[in-house]
XYZ file of C-alpha atoms in Angstrom:
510
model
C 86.996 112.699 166.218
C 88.088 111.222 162.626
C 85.555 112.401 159.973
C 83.527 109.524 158.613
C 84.411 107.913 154.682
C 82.308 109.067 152.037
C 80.782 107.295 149.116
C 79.371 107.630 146.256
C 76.141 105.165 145.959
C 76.041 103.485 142.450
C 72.593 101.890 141.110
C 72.486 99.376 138.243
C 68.793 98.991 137.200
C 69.465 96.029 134.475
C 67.348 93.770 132.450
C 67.275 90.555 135.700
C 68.170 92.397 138.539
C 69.419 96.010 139.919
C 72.843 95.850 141.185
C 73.760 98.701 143.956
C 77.094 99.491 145.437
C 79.258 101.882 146.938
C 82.610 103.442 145.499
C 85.158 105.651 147.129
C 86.905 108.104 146.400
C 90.458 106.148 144.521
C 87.104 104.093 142.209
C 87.255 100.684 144.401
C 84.261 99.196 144.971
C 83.517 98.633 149.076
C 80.871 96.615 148.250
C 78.210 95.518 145.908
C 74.889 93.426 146.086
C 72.686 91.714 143.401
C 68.945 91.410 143.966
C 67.272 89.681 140.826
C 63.804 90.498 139.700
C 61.294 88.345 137.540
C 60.992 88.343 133.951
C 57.664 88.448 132.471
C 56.344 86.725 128.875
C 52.614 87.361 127.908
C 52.976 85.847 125.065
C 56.150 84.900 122.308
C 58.079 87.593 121.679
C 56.653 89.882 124.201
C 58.852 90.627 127.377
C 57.382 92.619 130.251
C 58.637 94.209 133.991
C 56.532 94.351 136.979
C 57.917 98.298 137.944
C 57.071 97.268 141.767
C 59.523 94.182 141.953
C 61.560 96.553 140.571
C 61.791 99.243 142.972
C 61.492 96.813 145.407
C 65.012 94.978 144.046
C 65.789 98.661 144.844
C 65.162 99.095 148.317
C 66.326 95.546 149.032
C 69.936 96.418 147.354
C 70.151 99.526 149.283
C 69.619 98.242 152.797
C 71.495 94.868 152.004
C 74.571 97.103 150.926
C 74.521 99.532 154.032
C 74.547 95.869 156.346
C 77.239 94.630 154.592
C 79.731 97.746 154.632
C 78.493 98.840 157.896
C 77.823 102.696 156.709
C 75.803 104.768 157.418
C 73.498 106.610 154.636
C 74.737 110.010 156.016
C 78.085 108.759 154.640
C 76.800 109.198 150.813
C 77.815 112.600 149.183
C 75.860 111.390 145.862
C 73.975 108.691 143.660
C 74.307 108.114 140.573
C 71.507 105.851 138.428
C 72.387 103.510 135.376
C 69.785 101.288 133.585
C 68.399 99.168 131.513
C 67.865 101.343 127.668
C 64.793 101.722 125.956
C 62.305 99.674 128.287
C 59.337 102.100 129.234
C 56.717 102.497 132.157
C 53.732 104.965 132.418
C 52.722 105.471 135.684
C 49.827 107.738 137.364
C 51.105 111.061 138.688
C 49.252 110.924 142.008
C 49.710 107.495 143.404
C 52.972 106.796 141.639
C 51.843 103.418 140.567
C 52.487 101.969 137.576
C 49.295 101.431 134.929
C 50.772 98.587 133.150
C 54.019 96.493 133.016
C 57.045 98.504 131.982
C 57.862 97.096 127.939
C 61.215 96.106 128.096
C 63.513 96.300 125.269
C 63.571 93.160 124.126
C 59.841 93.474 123.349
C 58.928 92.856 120.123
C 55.101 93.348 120.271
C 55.869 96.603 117.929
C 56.937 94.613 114.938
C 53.602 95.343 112.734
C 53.209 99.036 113.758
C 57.621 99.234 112.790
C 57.353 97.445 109.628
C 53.948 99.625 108.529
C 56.564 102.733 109.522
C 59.203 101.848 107.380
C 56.967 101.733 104.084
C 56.764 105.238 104.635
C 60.237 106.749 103.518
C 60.140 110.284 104.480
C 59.381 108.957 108.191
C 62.217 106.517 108.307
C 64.553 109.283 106.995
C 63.057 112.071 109.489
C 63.886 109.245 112.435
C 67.337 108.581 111.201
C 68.053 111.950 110.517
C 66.993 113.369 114.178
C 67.887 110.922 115.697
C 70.594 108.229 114.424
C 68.466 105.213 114.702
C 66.520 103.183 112.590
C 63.460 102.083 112.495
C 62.733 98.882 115.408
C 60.741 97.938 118.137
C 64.133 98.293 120.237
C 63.426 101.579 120.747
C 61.084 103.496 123.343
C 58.856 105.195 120.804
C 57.483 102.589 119.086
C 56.632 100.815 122.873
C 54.625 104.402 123.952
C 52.874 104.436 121.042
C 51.293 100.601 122.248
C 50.713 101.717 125.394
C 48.623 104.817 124.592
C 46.856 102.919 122.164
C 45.751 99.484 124.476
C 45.685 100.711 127.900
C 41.975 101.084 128.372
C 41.780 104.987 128.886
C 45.046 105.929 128.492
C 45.497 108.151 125.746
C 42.489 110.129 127.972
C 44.512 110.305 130.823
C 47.848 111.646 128.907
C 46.258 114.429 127.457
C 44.384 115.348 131.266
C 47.919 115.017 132.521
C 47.588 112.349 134.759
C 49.984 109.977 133.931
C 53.583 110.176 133.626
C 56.292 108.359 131.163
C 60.119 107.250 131.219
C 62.813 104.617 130.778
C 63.909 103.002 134.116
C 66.567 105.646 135.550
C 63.277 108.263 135.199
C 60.947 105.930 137.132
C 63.622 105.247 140.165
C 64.492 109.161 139.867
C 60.801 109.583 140.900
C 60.550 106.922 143.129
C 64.094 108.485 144.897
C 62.602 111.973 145.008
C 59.104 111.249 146.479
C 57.898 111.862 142.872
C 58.722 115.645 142.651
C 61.114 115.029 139.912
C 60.247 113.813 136.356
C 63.735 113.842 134.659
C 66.096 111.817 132.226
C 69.112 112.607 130.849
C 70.208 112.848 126.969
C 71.660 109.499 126.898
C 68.702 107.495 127.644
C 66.235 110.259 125.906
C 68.582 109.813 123.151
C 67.124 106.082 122.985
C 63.678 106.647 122.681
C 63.431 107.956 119.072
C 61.790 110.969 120.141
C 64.881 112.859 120.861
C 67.178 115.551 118.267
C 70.348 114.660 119.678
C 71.967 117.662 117.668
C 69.417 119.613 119.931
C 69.392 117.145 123.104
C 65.445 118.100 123.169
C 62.235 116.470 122.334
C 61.191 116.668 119.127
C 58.155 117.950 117.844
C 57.538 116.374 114.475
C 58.817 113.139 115.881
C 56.339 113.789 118.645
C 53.915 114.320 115.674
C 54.686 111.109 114.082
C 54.278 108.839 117.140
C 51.319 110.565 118.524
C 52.741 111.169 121.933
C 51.911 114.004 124.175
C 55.163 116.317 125.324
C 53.393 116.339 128.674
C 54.080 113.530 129.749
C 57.635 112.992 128.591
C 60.479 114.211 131.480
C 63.074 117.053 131.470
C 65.713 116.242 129.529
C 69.222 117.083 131.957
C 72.824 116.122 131.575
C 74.266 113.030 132.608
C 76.111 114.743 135.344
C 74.830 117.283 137.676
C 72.315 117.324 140.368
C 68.738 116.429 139.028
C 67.177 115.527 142.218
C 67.455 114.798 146.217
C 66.358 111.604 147.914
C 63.292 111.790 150.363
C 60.714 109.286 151.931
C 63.198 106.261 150.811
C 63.258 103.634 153.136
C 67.186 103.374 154.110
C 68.381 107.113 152.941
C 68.223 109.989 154.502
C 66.204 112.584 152.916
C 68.226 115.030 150.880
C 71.108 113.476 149.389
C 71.598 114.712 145.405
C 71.228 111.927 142.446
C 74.149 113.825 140.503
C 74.774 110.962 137.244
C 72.480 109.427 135.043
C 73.047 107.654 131.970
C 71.830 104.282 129.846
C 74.071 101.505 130.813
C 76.391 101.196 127.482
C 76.628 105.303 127.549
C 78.309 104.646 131.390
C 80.566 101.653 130.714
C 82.206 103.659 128.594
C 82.297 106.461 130.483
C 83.875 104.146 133.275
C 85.994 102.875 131.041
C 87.253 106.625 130.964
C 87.291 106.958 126.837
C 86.790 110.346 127.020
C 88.762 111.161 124.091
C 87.857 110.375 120.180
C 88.438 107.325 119.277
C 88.385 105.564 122.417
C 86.373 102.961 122.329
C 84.593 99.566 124.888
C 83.591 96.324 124.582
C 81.464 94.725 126.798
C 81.775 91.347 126.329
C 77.974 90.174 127.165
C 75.730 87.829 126.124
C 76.216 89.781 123.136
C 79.291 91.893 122.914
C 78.223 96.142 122.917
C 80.633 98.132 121.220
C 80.751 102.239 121.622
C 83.704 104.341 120.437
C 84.006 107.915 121.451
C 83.435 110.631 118.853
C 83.443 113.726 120.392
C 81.143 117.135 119.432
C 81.053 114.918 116.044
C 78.021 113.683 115.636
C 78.788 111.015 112.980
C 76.246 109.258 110.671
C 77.300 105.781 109.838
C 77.707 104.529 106.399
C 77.776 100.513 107.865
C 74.524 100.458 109.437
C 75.877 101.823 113.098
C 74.088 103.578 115.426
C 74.621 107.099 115.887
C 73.799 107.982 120.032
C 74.377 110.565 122.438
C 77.230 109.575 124.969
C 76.648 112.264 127.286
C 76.288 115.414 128.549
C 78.446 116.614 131.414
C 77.378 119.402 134.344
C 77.949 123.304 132.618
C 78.394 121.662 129.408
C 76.606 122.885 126.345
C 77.526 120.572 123.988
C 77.062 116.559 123.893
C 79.047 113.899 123.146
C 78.389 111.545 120.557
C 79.023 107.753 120.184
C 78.905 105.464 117.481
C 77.772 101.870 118.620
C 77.557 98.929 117.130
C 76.442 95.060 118.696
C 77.050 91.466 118.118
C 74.008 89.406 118.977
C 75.668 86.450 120.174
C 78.925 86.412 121.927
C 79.020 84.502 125.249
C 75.837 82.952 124.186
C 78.343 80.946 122.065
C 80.110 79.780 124.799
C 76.884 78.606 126.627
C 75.842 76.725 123.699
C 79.023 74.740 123.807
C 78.198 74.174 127.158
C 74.585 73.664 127.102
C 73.195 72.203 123.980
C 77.132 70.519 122.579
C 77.995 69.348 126.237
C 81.909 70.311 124.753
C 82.060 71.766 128.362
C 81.037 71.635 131.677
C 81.128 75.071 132.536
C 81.625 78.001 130.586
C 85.025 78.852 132.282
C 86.525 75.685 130.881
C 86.692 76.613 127.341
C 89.774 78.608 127.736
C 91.433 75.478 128.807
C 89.860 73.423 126.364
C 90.829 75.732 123.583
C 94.299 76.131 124.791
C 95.192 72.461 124.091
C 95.529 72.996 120.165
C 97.689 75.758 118.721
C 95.106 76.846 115.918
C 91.773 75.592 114.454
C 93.348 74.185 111.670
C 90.961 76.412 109.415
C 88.149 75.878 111.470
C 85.509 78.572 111.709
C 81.771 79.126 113.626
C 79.572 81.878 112.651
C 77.883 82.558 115.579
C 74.508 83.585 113.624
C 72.260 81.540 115.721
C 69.660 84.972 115.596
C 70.708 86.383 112.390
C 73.987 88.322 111.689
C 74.116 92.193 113.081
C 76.398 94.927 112.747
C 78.445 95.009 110.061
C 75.921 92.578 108.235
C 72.478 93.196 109.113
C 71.657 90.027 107.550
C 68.709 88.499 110.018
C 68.628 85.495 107.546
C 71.566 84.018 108.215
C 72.208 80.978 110.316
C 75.043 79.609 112.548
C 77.715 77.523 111.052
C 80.876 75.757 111.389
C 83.154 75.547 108.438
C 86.580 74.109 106.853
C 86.189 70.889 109.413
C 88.081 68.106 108.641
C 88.768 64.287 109.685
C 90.749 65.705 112.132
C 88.655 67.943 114.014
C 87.803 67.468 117.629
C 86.585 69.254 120.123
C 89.020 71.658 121.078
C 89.040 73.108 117.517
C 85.988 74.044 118.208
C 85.933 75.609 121.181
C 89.202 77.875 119.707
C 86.589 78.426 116.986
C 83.993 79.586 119.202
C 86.591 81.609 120.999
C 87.867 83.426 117.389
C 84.439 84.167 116.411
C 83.254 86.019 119.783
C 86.621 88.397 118.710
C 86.590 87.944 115.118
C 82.790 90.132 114.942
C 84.264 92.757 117.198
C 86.619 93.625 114.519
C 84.599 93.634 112.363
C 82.628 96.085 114.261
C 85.467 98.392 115.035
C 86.693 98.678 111.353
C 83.307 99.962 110.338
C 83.624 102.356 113.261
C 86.732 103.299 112.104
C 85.795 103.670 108.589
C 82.455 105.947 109.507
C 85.004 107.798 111.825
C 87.875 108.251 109.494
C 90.600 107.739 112.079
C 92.018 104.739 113.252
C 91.020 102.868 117.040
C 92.881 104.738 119.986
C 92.073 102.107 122.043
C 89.865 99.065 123.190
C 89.027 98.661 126.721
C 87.297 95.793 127.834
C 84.494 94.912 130.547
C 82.024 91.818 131.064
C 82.286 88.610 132.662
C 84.073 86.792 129.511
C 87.365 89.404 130.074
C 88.758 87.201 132.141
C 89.494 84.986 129.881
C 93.165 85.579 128.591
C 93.462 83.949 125.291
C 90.522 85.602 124.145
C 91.965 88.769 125.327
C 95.318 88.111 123.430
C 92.922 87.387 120.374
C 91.267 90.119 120.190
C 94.293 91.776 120.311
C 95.776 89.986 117.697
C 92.959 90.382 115.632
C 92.246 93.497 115.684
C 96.438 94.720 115.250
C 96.146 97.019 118.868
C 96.143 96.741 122.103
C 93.538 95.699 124.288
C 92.965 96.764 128.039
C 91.171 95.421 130.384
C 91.044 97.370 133.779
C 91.232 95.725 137.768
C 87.154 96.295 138.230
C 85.360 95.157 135.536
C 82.101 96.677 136.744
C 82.072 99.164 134.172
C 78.372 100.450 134.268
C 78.575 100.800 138.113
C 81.933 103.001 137.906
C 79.928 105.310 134.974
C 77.226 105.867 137.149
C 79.413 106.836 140.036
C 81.802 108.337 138.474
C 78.824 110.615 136.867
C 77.333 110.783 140.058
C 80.657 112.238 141.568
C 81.574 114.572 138.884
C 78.251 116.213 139.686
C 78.874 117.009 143.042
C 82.705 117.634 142.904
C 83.557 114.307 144.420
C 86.359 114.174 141.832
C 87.267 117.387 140.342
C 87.297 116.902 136.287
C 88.008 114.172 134.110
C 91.939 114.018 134.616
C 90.942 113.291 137.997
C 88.807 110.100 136.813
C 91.494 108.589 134.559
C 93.997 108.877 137.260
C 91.596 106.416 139.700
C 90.881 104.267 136.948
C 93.209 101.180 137.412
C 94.725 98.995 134.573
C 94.783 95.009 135.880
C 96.350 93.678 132.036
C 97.597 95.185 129.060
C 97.196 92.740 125.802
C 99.429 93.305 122.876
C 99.134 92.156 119.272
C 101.477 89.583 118.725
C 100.253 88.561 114.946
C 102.242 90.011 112.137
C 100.323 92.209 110.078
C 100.157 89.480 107.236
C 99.058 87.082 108.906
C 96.230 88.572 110.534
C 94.579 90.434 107.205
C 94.762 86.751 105.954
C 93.313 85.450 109.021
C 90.118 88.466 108.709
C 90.408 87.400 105.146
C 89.859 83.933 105.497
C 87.034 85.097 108.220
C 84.957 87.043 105.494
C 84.704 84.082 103.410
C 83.295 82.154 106.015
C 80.966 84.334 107.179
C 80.433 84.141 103.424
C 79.098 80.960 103.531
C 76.263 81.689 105.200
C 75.244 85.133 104.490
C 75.992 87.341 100.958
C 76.043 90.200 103.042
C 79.542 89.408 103.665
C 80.545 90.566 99.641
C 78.933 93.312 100.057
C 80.983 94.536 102.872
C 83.856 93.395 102.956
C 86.548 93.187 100.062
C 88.683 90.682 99.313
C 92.025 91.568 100.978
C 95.103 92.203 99.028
C-alpha cells in the first residue's frame, strides 16, 4: 500500500483573520483557508480582540482545510504558528479563559503612561539598549502594564499565579497543547520590550521598570524546534509537535529564505514592512530603525538579528485613489492607469496621510502632491502614487544599508501589491538592484512552515529550504545611475515640502 503525503500545517494568526494551510514537502501550498474574526473599538484609538473568536477562527480554519484537501490529520508531521506582534492576552491558568480582550497592537490606550516614560532618560536608554526599541504603545510592555493595573484584581491574581500572559502564537500554543505549555519564542518575546535580545531572556530590570511579574511571562524557545504536541483539539490528533514559531515579519523573511546578511523583504502591505538580515550582528541603528531578533533556529546558541524599518502608508495610497479620489475603480486598475503616461512629468505624492515614519519620524507631516501643472491628469497621479509606495522603500533600505555598512544583497518581495509589474520594475529602478518576487507570495505561511519543518527534519538545513523556494520574476534596474540619484534627489525635496525632517536626513546629491 502507497504511504500517505505528509504536510506540514501552517497557522497565520493575523490582525482580521487566522489563515491556515498545508505545505508539502517541494514549499507549494495544497491548500489554504481564511476565516476572519471581528475587530473591536471601545473607544478612539483603542483596538481590542475577543481571544475566543479567535481560537475559534482557529478551529474553523483547521477543519475547513482538512475538507478541502481531503487529508487526514494523521498526515501532518508538524505545525508551525505565525502571528500577529505585540498584541497581548492574560488568561486564567485553570479554565484557560481569557480575563479581558487581548490589546492588539494597534492600541494606543498606552500613550500617557509612554509619553510619562520617555521624560525619564535613563529608562528610555535602558529599553533601547536591551532591547532595540523605543519607547511606544506598539509594544507588549507598555499593554501588560494596563492590564495589571485596570483589571479589577489582577495584579492579585499575577502574583498568586493564577493567570497567565503572551502574544497570540503563546495563547494558540496553549490552546494546541491542552494548556500544558506556556511558551514563545525570541522573535515575538523580542517584541514585548521585556526581552535582552543579546541574552534572548527576560529581563529583570526591565521587569523592574514595568512592574510585571516573571511568573507569568512564558519560556522563551527558538523559533524552530519542538515546543509542544497537540491534544484535546477538535480536528487533530493528539500528539503531533508545533516545531516553528515566530512574529509574522520575523517569518516572511524567513520564507523569503534571506538567510544570509544583507538579505533583505518587503512586504508590500497596507504599509510596506521592511527587514534585512544581519546575522550574529546585532546592529543599533543610527536612522531611527528597529533593532529585533530574527530568530533562533533548533541547537542554535546564537540569534539572528534584523534591522526593520516601516512605511505607514503604502497600499493605503492606492485605496485612497480608489476610495476617497474615485481615480479608480478598483485598486488593480492603477497599474493600467499609470501605464498610459511615460513619467509624472515631475509630479510627486507624499503619502504622509498619518505622519512620515522611518527614515523621517516626522508624525507632523501631512500628505501632499507636488510640481503639478496645467497639464496634469489623472494618470500622473496614479504613476505618482505608484513612485511614492517605492520611492519610501528606498529610502528605508539606504538607512539599512548605512546602519549596516554593506550594501543590499537583495530585495525579495511579498504582499498582495507584488503583482503589480511596473511597480516592481520601479522599485527596481529606484533602488539600482534587483528585485525578486517569488511564485507563492504567502510569505508568513511558508516561515511558519518552513520553521515548523526544520524542527522536525522535514527539510534537512537551510540549503534544503532555498532549493524549494521558487522564483516566479526577476526585476532588473533599468535606470542609469544618473538618472535615478536625480530622481531620489528630486524625491527628497519633495518630501521636503512637507516635512524638515527631510534636510536633516538626507543630503543634497552630487
Amino acid at each position: 500500500m502507497a504511504e500517505l503525503p505528509q504536510y506540514i500545517l501552517a497557522l497565520d494568526q493575523g490582525t482580521t483573520g487566522t489563515s491556515v494551510a498545508l505545505m508539502n514537502q517541494e514549499a507549494k501550498l495544497v491548500a489554504m483557508v481564511d476565516f476572519d474574526h471581528p475587530q473591536i473599538y471601545p473607544q478612539p484609538g483603542w483596538v481590542e480582540h475577543d481571544p475566543e473568536a479567535i481560537w475559534s477562527s482557529v478551529l474553523k480554519g483547521i477543519e475547513a482545510l482538512f475538507a478541502k484537501a481531503r487529508i487526514s490529520s494523521k498526515q501532518i508531521v508538524s505545525i508551525g504558528i505565525t502571528n500577529q506582534r505585540e498584541t497581548i492576552v492574560v488568561w486564567d491558568v485553570k479554565t484557560g479563559k481569557a480575563v479581558h480582550n487581548a490589546i492588539v497592537w494597534q492600541c494606543r490606550r498606552t500613550t500617557d503612561f509612554c509619553n510619562r516614560l520617555k521624560k525619564d532618560k535613563k529608562a528610555v536608554r535602558l529599553i533601547q539598549t536591551r532591547t532595540g526599541l523605543i519607547v511606544d504603545p506598539y509594544f507588549s510592555a507598555s499593554k501588560i502594564r494596563w492590564l495589571l493595573d485596570k483589571v479589577p484584581g489582577l495584579k492579585a491574581r499575577a502574583k498568586r499565579g493564577e493567570v497567565r500572559v503572551g502574544t497570540m502564537d503563546t495563547f494558540v500554543l496553549w490552546r494546541l497543547t491542552g494548556g500544558q505549555v506556556h511558551k514563545t519564542d525570541v522573535s515575538n518575546a523580542s517584541r514585548t520590550q521585556l526581552m535582552n535580545i543579546k541574552t534572548g531572556k527576560w529581563d529583570e530590570e526591565l521587569l523592574k521598570l514595568f512592574r510585571i511579574p516573571k511568573s507569568i511571562l512564558p519560556e522563551i524557545h527558538p523559533s524552530s524546534g519542538e515546543l509542544g504536541r497537540t491534544s484535546g483539539v477538535p480536528g487533530l490528533v493528539d500528539g503531533l509537535p508545533i516545531a516553528g514559531v515566530a512574529g509574522d515579519q520575523q517569518a516572511a523573511l524567513f520564507g523569503q529564505t534571506c538567510f544570509a546578511v544583507g538579505e533583505a523583504k518587503c512586504t508590500f502591505g497596507t504599509g510596506s514592512f521592511l527587514l534585512m538580515n544581519t546575522g550574529q550582528k546585532m546592529v543599533k541603528s543610527k536612522s531611527g530603525l528597529l533593532t529585533t531578533v530574527a530568530w533562533q533556529l533548533k541547537g542554535q546558541k546564537s540569534l539572528t538579528y534584523a534591522l526593520e524599518g516601516g512605511a505607514f502608508v503604502c497600499g493605503a495610497a492606492v485605496q485612497w485613489l480608489r476610495d476617497e479620489l474615485r481615480l479608480i475603480e478598483n485598486s488593480a486598475d492603477v497599474e493600467a492607469l499609470a501605464r498610459l503616461v511615460s513619467s509624472t512629468d515631475g509630479v510627486f505624492l507624499i503619502p504622509a496621510f498619518v505622519g512620515l515614519g522611518a527614515p523621517y519620524w516626522d508624525p507632523k507631516a501631512r500628505a501632499a502632491i507636488v510640481g503639478m501643472t496645467r497639464g496634469t491628469n489623472r494618470s500622473h497621479i496614479a504613476r505618482a502614487t505608484l513612485e511614492a509606495m517605492a520611492l519610501q522603500n528606498v529610502d528605508i533600505l539606504c538607512a539599512m544599508e548605512k546602519d549596516l555598512g554593506r550594501k543590499l544583497r537583495s530585495l525579495r518581495v511579498d504582499g498582495g501589491a507584488v503583482s503589480n509589474d511596473l511597480l516592481m520594475q520601479m522599485q527596481a529602478d529606484f533602488l539600482g538592484a534587483a528585485v525578486e518576487r517569488p511564485a507563492g507570495t504567502e510569505s508568513t505561511i511558508m516561515g511558519a512552515a518552513f520553521l515548523a519543518g526544520l524542527g522536525v527534519g522535514f527539510w534537512a538545513n537551510q540549503r534544503e529550504l532555498q532549493r524549494v523556494w521558487s522564483l516566479q520574476k526577476k526585476f532588473i534596474p533599468r535606470l542609469a545611475a544618473k538618472t535615478r540619484v536625480k530622481h531620489l534627489s528630486d524625491w527628497h525635496l519633495a518630501v521636503g515640502r512637507v516635512s524638515r525632517a527631510s534636510e536633516r536626513t538626507f543630503a543634497p546629491a552630487d
